[in-house]
Amino acid sequence: MALIVQKYGGSSVADAESIKRVAKRIVETRKAGNEVVVAVSAMGDTTDELLDLAHEVTPLPEPRELDILLTSGERISMALLAMAIGTMGYDARSFTGYQAGMITDNRFGAARIVDVTPSRIREALDEGAIAIVAGFQGFNTETGDTTTLGRGGSDTTAVALAAALGATVCEIYTDVDGIFTSDPRIVPLAKKIDTISSEEMLELAAAGAKVLHIRAVEYARRHGVTLHVRSSFNNSEGTLVVNETAEETAERFQREMQENGTVEEPIISGVATDLSEAKITVVGVPDTLGKAAAIFDTVAKASANVDMIVQNVSAAATGLTDISFTLPKADGQKVLQALRAEQSVIGFQSLQYDDQIGKLALVGAGMRTNTGVSARLFRCLADAGINIGMISTSEIRISVVTRADVLAEAARVVHTAFGLDGSDAAVVYAGTGR
Amino acid sequence: MALIVQKYGGSSVADAESIKRVAKRIVETRKAGNEVVVAVSAMGDTTDELLDLAHEVTPLPEPRELDILLTSGERISMALLAMAIGTMGYDARSFTGYQAGMITDNRFGAARIVDVTPSRIREALDEGAIAIVAGFQGFNTETGDTTTLGRGGSDTTAVALAAALGATVCEIYTDVDGIFTSDPRIVPLAKKIDTISSEEMLELAAAGAKVLHIRAVEYARRHGVTLHVRSSFNNSEGTLVVNETAEETAERFQREMQENGTVEEPIISGVATDLSEAKITVVGVPDTLGKAAAIFDTVAKASANVDMIVQNVSAAATGLTDISFTLPKADGQKVLQALRAEQSVIGFQSLQYDDQIGKLALVGAGMRTNTGVSARLFRCLADAGINIGMISTSEIRISVVTRADVLAEAARVVHTAFGLDGSDAAVVYAGTGR
């Protein structure tokens, strides 16, 4: 008997009708002879509505109180889902983060899982029941407080349960058919990916692909959990995210090439786009030891995550250089303020801020063994008349920054140039799950 | 330093503005040098909305799931209230039923408190914090499940905390100024009662006065907790519900008469009205041993609470009698069905059902030592041309059943006849707290 963990996002349980539909799917999985554990998000926009309420009451909600407030959303959806299944004649029992043994540290709003002790869930499964677990929430055993895992928390709940229970697969249900070679809303010819390695998935998620949260992918890779990203609106197979080393990916490519009779290894898995970042350029930084460190120390103290960094070659005449970096737009103002406060200490000349940028990332394990990927990328963008600013690379990713208004065009030409285009326009659904 | 427990109903925390207003009141109580523990209900109609959602999903929600669903309402209000207080510079910490040590049995939907172990609350108070506790909810330690205390649950939470913490007073905040001699919406000249004995309060609550739940009053009496029922919309003194024996009430009356220079002891504390009941008459019951027992056994098995019972004197010629009783309208159909199923066993002739009745109850500790109360009651009703059906009495209460359409008129004439009328019409607020 296989044990399957399923995760349903907020858009899959937005109202009573959706909850009944999801209940039906869960029961079908149970009927097929599987043990089923479900992690569920809050209904629709519940979490945002609760956040709004908190901000109506106070501009700065106390983190402990905010967490207990937000966790009520998943209590509602899990109880309703368990009821809906119960009404179909199957035994379903709901469990809060505490009851499910989701033990975390005490970082409210962004708690880390320190242990998972799902004995009550194991017991429920042994008694033939379906276990419904509140996503996104945990419990700190030292203080007895309720915590939340932060954005993408329900994905992490599902993966952590799958790891702790030794599940065969962790199915992430969402409102799209799986992971696509690019965002179908931007690149209409994007294709669904059947199988992708967790390493590539990590790079795609980091580069802005929203379907899976990076933290859940990391957790799955570390604990050897296989993810299956699929739609809760139909029965088609989605995307398998498998745990592979680089060698295993290469072997899989070989195998698939033989089976399909193709001669060319797929180099690129996907093209990710991201419009959520801005660029800060620190102009006229003295090119002496420790200046870059001082800048990024200041940024870190402002609690901002920096993504790409580019330091220009310094002009020999002046001994001054420029340092540019990208960061989430939401962090822009606070980082500018923090840097201005340190201007005399660091000794730079001025700051430039640009929030009209787009980021495009090419991800593919095949890059490792293929030369000329960057050349092909720059060539096709140049042919389309698209200028690129910053460039950064990892072993299996190349990212470039463009103007925001040409990002979509850039994604389409790159998608085509690397042979990713499908024959039909992809179906796109509105909204995304948490 | 006094310890004060305050309870705020749903109408007092219906939106962000109301929550801030309540926060201000709590902070004022703390500023006055008191330790403060607050029990709070779910915002406005949240509980009913969650119930509706459950019934959209399934006609018969599983009780365990229904309880965990409903308890999310109080998690929301308690967290928002704690945030609102925090923003005023005071340390406030919220506690779920579990965290507050509200241990119950496992009767979902109507759990009984078996123990209260508020060590975390005591700790918070010792550290100078204000404790905000989710009303209505408890926790079963054997199963680890969340439970709810049923209707009036938040009042019971407050009283149980007051008892366990040895509070000076338990303040029940609501949307009316206190306990009135009658429902001001029905009897405009109803007066606020300054002090009432818990015994009288119990009779009033049992007779349909909605402001305090009977279970909370019982708990308060058993544990010697003084209740103060007052409005969350102004600062006037409300009604004190004090723990007195019959002798103590008599002594208090004597004292008050001397202080006020009055010569007449108040006989009646209040006139309660209730339109929520129906009457079933079992016609033609053989007047032999055990028939009444068989009838009420059948009713009890249908889980209905019977209120008044009247058995007519049997007609000697036939050896048959009629038995009438009142019960909540909501239980009417199921009891009729249960009785019909037993008709041949019990041997009655037919059933009559009347849901157009009203119940009027006169409550007063002074009745004990005053003769002629019933006579005065029946006389004033007769003078007003109001027929009464069933009659039942306790030591400090007389209840009569009238037609539903004359109940209000009956309440007004009785209120006047017993000298309860105030000089001004009472102020009435919309809605009631849970």
PDB file of C-alpha atoms in Angstrom, chain B residues 60-230:
ATOM      1  CA  LEU B  60     -24.262  16.497   9.007  1.00  0.00           C
ATOM      2  CA  PRO B  61     -20.837  17.813  10.021  1.00  0.00           C
ATOM      3  CA  GLU B  62     -18.660  15.479  12.065  1.00  0.00           C
ATOM      4  CA  PRO B  63     -18.735  16.919  15.637  1.00  0.00           C
ATOM      5  CA  ARG B  64     -14.945  16.797  16.124  1.00  0.00           C
ATOM      6  CA  GLU B  65     -14.382  18.724  12.900  1.00  0.00           C
ATOM      7  CA  LEU B  66     -17.169  21.175  13.652  1.00  0.00           C
ATOM      8  CA  ASP B  67     -15.517  22.045  16.956  1.00  0.00           C
ATOM      9  CA  ILE B  68     -12.091  22.695  15.498  1.00  0.00           C
ATOM     10  CA  LEU B  69     -13.756  24.750  12.772  1.00  0.00           C
ATOM     11  CA  LEU B  70     -15.708  26.929  15.200  1.00  0.00           C
ATOM     12  CA  THR B  71     -12.763  27.548  17.548  1.00  0.00           C
ATOM     13  CA  SER B  72     -10.941  29.396  14.773  1.00  0.00           C
ATOM     14  CA  GLY B  73     -13.351  32.305  15.326  1.00  0.00           C
ATOM     15  CA  GLU B  74     -12.036  33.044  18.814  1.00  0.00           C
ATOM     16  CA  ARG B  75      -8.408  32.615  17.706  1.00  0.00           C
ATOM     17  CA  ILE B  76      -8.966  35.475  15.289  1.00  0.00           C
ATOM     18  CA  SER B  77     -10.608  37.818  17.808  1.00  0.00           C
ATOM     19  CA  MET B  78      -8.149  37.066  20.620  1.00  0.00           C
ATOM     20  CA  ALA B  79      -5.093  37.668  18.427  1.00  0.00           C
ATOM     21  CA  LEU B  80      -6.501  40.924  17.040  1.00  0.00           C
ATOM     22  CA  LEU B  81      -7.399  42.104  20.540  1.00  0.00           C
ATOM     23  CA  ALA B  82      -3.918  41.285  21.860  1.00  0.00           C
ATOM     24  CA  MET B  83      -2.380  43.193  18.918  1.00  0.00           C
ATOM     25  CA  ALA B  84      -4.616  46.197  19.534  1.00  0.00           C
ATOM     26  CA  ILE B  85      -3.532  46.315  23.189  1.00  0.00           C
ATOM     27  CA  GLY B  86       0.104  45.800  22.200  1.00  0.00           C
ATOM     28  CA  THR B  87      -0.085  48.823  19.953  1.00  0.00           C
ATOM     29  CA  MET B  88      -1.131  50.904  22.983  1.00  0.00           C
ATOM     30  CA  GLY B  89       2.131  50.009  24.681  1.00  0.00           C
ATOM     31  CA  TYR B  90       0.844  47.275  26.976  1.00  0.00           C
ATOM     32  CA  ASP B  91       2.011  43.684  26.972  1.00  0.00           C
ATOM     33  CA  ALA B  92      -0.911  41.446  25.983  1.00  0.00           C
ATOM     34  CA  ARG B  93      -0.668  37.727  25.243  1.00  0.00           C
ATOM     35  CA  SER B  94      -3.342  35.557  23.727  1.00  0.00           C
ATOM     36  CA  PHE B  95      -4.067  32.005  24.856  1.00  0.00           C
ATOM     37  CA  THR B  96      -6.128  29.291  23.213  1.00  0.00           C
ATOM     38  CA  GLY B  97      -8.335  27.076  25.334  1.00  0.00           C
ATOM     39  CA  TYR B  98      -5.487  24.589  25.403  1.00  0.00           C
ATOM     40  CA  GLN B  99      -2.863  27.151  26.369  1.00  0.00           C
ATOM     41  CA  ALA B 100      -5.173  28.530  29.058  1.00  0.00           C
ATOM     42  CA  GLY B 101      -5.533  25.058  30.591  1.00  0.00           C
ATOM     43  CA  MET B 102      -9.255  24.771  29.906  1.00  0.00           C
ATOM     44  CA  ILE B 103      -9.510  20.997  30.198  1.00  0.00           C
ATOM     45  CA  THR B 104     -12.839  19.443  29.222  1.00  0.00           C
ATOM     46  CA  ASP B 105     -14.396  16.078  28.597  1.00  0.00           C
ATOM     47  CA  ASN B 106     -14.740  14.957  24.991  1.00  0.00           C
ATOM     48  CA  ARG B 107     -18.363  15.895  24.345  1.00  0.00           C
ATOM     49  CA  PHE B 108     -17.869  17.869  21.153  1.00  0.00           C
ATOM     50  CA  GLY B 109     -20.189  20.847  20.839  1.00  0.00           C
ATOM     51  CA  ALA B 110     -21.192  20.744  24.523  1.00  0.00           C
ATOM     52  CA  ALA B 111     -18.022  19.911  26.426  1.00  0.00           C
ATOM     53  CA  ARG B 112     -18.002  20.120  30.217  1.00  0.00           C
ATOM     54  CA  ILE B 113     -15.046  21.660  32.022  1.00  0.00           C
ATOM     55  CA  VAL B 114     -13.285  19.025  34.127  1.00  0.00           C
ATOM     56  CA  ASP B 115     -10.342  21.142  35.272  1.00  0.00           C
ATOM     57  CA  VAL B 116      -8.786  24.558  34.753  1.00  0.00           C
ATOM     58  CA  THR B 117      -5.005  24.781  34.993  1.00  0.00           C
ATOM     59  CA  PRO B 118      -4.174  28.372  34.086  1.00  0.00           C
ATOM     60  CA  SER B 119      -0.469  28.286  34.952  1.00  0.00           C
ATOM     61  CA  ARG B 120       0.544  30.082  31.746  1.00  0.00           C
ATOM     62  CA  ILE B 121      -1.959  32.827  32.467  1.00  0.00           C
ATOM     63  CA  ARG B 122      -0.750  33.170  36.066  1.00  0.00           C
ATOM     64  CA  GLU B 123       2.780  33.414  34.685  1.00  0.00           C
ATOM     65  CA  ALA B 124       1.812  36.102  32.164  1.00  0.00           C
ATOM     66  CA  LEU B 125       0.079  38.106  34.901  1.00  0.00           C
ATOM     67  CA  ASP B 126       3.143  37.787  37.157  1.00  0.00           C
ATOM     68  CA  GLU B 127       5.196  39.268  34.338  1.00  0.00           C
ATOM     69  CA  GLY B 128       2.825  42.238  34.185  1.00  0.00           C
ATOM     70  CA  ALA B 129       1.044  41.136  31.012  1.00  0.00           C
ATOM     71  CA  ILE B 130      -2.657  41.184  30.179  1.00  0.00           C
ATOM     72  CA  ALA B 131      -3.954  37.718  29.280  1.00  0.00           C
ATOM     73  CA  ILE B 132      -6.435  37.364  26.403  1.00  0.00           C
ATOM     74  CA  VAL B 133      -8.137  33.971  26.351  1.00  0.00           C
ATOM     75  CA  ALA B 134     -10.209  32.464  23.556  1.00  0.00           C
ATOM     76  CA  GLY B 135     -13.700  31.959  24.923  1.00  0.00           C
ATOM     77  CA  PHE B 136     -15.949  28.991  24.144  1.00  0.00           C
ATOM     78  CA  GLN B 137     -13.100  26.496  23.633  1.00  0.00           C
ATOM     79  CA  GLY B 138     -11.448  23.739  25.598  1.00  0.00           C
ATOM     80  CA  PHE B 139      -9.168  20.786  25.169  1.00  0.00           C
ATOM     81  CA  ASN B 140      -9.431  17.113  25.978  1.00  0.00           C
ATOM     82  CA  THR B 141      -6.154  15.861  27.375  1.00  0.00           C
ATOM     83  CA  GLU B 142      -6.842  12.172  26.705  1.00  0.00           C
ATOM     84  CA  THR B 143      -7.493  12.521  22.984  1.00  0.00           C
ATOM     85  CA  GLY B 144      -5.608  15.777  22.356  1.00  0.00           C
ATOM     86  CA  ASP B 145      -8.710  17.160  20.651  1.00  0.00           C
ATOM     87  CA  THR B 146     -10.114  20.665  20.655  1.00  0.00           C
ATOM     88  CA  THR B 147     -13.642  21.003  22.048  1.00  0.00           C
ATOM     89  CA  THR B 148     -16.267  23.734  22.378  1.00  0.00           C
ATOM     90  CA  LEU B 149     -18.410  24.484  25.397  1.00  0.00           C
ATOM     91  CA  GLY B 150     -21.652  25.082  23.490  1.00  0.00           C
ATOM     92  CA  ARG B 151     -23.965  28.101  23.575  1.00  0.00           C
ATOM     93  CA  GLY B 152     -22.965  30.676  26.162  1.00  0.00           C
ATOM     94  CA  GLY B 153     -19.529  29.099  26.178  1.00  0.00           C
ATOM     95  CA  SER B 154     -17.553  32.328  26.427  1.00  0.00           C
ATOM     96  CA  ASP B 155     -19.417  33.352  29.584  1.00  0.00           C
ATOM     97  CA  THR B 156     -18.509  29.979  31.067  1.00  0.00           C
ATOM     98  CA  THR B 157     -14.859  30.422  30.047  1.00  0.00           C
ATOM     99  CA  ALA B 158     -14.749  33.752  31.865  1.00  0.00           C
ATOM    100  CA  VAL B 159     -16.388  32.408  35.011  1.00  0.00           C
ATOM    101  CA  ALA B 160     -14.198  29.299  35.068  1.00  0.00           C
ATOM    102  CA  LEU B 161     -11.059  31.447  34.771  1.00  0.00           C
ATOM    103  CA  ALA B 162     -12.318  33.774  37.487  1.00  0.00           C
ATOM    104  CA  ALA B 163     -12.888  30.784  39.784  1.00  0.00           C
ATOM    105  CA  ALA B 164      -9.524  29.143  39.025  1.00  0.00           C
ATOM    106  CA  LEU B 165      -7.563  32.399  39.417  1.00  0.00           C
ATOM    107  CA  GLY B 166      -9.509  33.610  42.471  1.00  0.00           C
ATOM    108  CA  ALA B 167     -10.614  36.797  40.694  1.00  0.00           C
ATOM    109  CA  THR B 168     -12.273  39.601  42.648  1.00  0.00           C
ATOM    110  CA  VAL B 169     -14.981  39.912  40.037  1.00  0.00           C
ATOM    111  CA  CYS B 170     -15.918  38.539  36.634  1.00  0.00           C
ATOM    112  CA  GLU B 171     -17.192  41.338  34.401  1.00  0.00           C
ATOM    113  CA  ILE B 172     -19.489  40.221  31.568  1.00  0.00           C
ATOM    114  CA  TYR B 173     -19.523  42.932  28.908  1.00  0.00           C
ATOM    115  CA  THR B 174     -22.460  43.023  26.560  1.00  0.00           C
ATOM    116  CA  ASP B 175     -24.457  45.473  24.457  1.00  0.00           C
ATOM    117  CA  VAL B 176     -27.011  46.278  27.158  1.00  0.00           C
ATOM    118  CA  ASP B 177     -26.524  48.106  30.448  1.00  0.00           C
ATOM    119  CA  GLY B 178     -27.055  45.074  32.665  1.00  0.00           C
ATOM    120  CA  ILE B 179     -29.855  42.762  33.748  1.00  0.00           C
ATOM    121  CA  PHE B 180     -33.252  44.402  33.441  1.00  0.00           C
ATOM    122  CA  THR B 181     -36.487  43.743  35.288  1.00  0.00           C
ATOM    123  CA  SER B 182     -37.806  42.672  31.892  1.00  0.00           C
ATOM    124  CA  ASP B 183     -36.728  42.742  28.250  1.00  0.00           C
ATOM    125  CA  PRO B 184     -36.709  46.505  27.410  1.00  0.00           C
ATOM    126  CA  ARG B 185     -37.686  45.729  23.809  1.00  0.00           C
ATOM    127  CA  ILE B 186     -40.946  44.302  25.160  1.00  0.00           C
ATOM    128  CA  VAL B 187     -41.421  46.321  28.341  1.00  0.00           C
ATOM    129  CA  PRO B 188     -40.156  49.865  27.640  1.00  0.00           C
ATOM    130  CA  LEU B 189     -40.327  50.854  31.313  1.00  0.00           C
ATOM    131  CA  ALA B 190     -38.049  47.999  32.399  1.00  0.00           C
ATOM    132  CA  LYS B 191     -35.377  49.111  34.911  1.00  0.00           C
ATOM    133  CA  LYS B 192     -31.826  47.973  35.310  1.00  0.00           C
ATOM    134  CA  ILE B 193     -31.362  45.797  38.403  1.00  0.00           C
ATOM    135  CA  ASP B 194     -28.406  46.899  40.556  1.00  0.00           C
ATOM    136  CA  THR B 195     -27.962  43.684  42.526  1.00  0.00           C
ATOM    137  CA  ILE B 196     -29.527  40.273  42.102  1.00  0.00           C
ATOM    138  CA  SER B 197     -28.858  36.952  43.803  1.00  0.00           C
ATOM    139  CA  SER B 198     -27.422  34.175  41.697  1.00  0.00           C
ATOM    140  CA  GLU B 199     -30.435  32.042  42.526  1.00  0.00           C
ATOM    141  CA  GLU B 200     -32.805  34.600  41.038  1.00  0.00           C
ATOM    142  CA  MET B 201     -30.485  35.096  38.087  1.00  0.00           C
ATOM    143  CA  LEU B 202     -30.571  31.357  37.453  1.00  0.00           C
ATOM    144  CA  GLU B 203     -34.372  31.382  37.389  1.00  0.00           C
ATOM    145  CA  LEU B 204     -34.409  34.415  35.084  1.00  0.00           C
ATOM    146  CA  ALA B 205     -31.893  32.811  32.713  1.00  0.00           C
ATOM    147  CA  ALA B 206     -33.817  29.542  32.741  1.00  0.00           C
ATOM    148  CA  ALA B 207     -36.981  31.495  31.987  1.00  0.00           C
ATOM    149  CA  GLY B 208     -35.517  33.046  28.872  1.00  0.00           C
ATOM    150  CA  ALA B 209     -33.458  36.102  29.930  1.00  0.00           C
ATOM    151  CA  LYS B 210     -30.714  35.985  27.314  1.00  0.00           C
ATOM    152  CA  VAL B 211     -28.014  38.298  28.670  1.00  0.00           C
ATOM    153  CA  LEU B 212     -26.322  35.661  30.818  1.00  0.00           C
ATOM    154  CA  HIS B 213     -26.169  31.987  30.035  1.00  0.00           C
ATOM    155  CA  ILE B 214     -27.599  29.710  32.690  1.00  0.00           C
ATOM    156  CA  ARG B 215     -24.536  27.487  32.718  1.00  0.00           C
ATOM    157  CA  ALA B 216     -22.189  30.367  33.510  1.00  0.00           C
ATOM    158  CA  VAL B 217     -24.498  31.486  36.323  1.00  0.00           C
ATOM    159  CA  GLU B 218     -24.538  27.957  37.759  1.00  0.00           C
ATOM    160  CA  TYR B 219     -20.757  27.738  37.574  1.00  0.00           C
ATOM    161  CA  ALA B 220     -20.417  31.137  39.250  1.00  0.00           C
ATOM    162  CA  ARG B 221     -22.751  30.159  42.053  1.00  0.00           C
ATOM    163  CA  ARG B 222     -21.034  26.838  42.655  1.00  0.00           C
ATOM    164  CA  HIS B 223     -17.594  28.480  42.791  1.00  0.00           C
ATOM    165  CA  GLY B 224     -18.559  31.680  44.596  1.00  0.00           C
ATOM    166  CA  VAL B 225     -17.723  34.016  41.697  1.00  0.00           C
ATOM    167  CA  THR B 226     -19.283  37.484  41.707  1.00  0.00           C
ATOM    168  CA  LEU B 227     -20.530  38.529  38.251  1.00  0.00           C
ATOM    169  CA  HIS B 228     -20.847  42.086  37.029  1.00  0.00           C
ATOM    170  CA  VAL B 229     -22.944  42.352  33.863  1.00  0.00           C
ATOM    171  CA  ARG B 230     -22.326  45.692  32.126  1.00  0.00           C
TER     172      ARG B 230
END
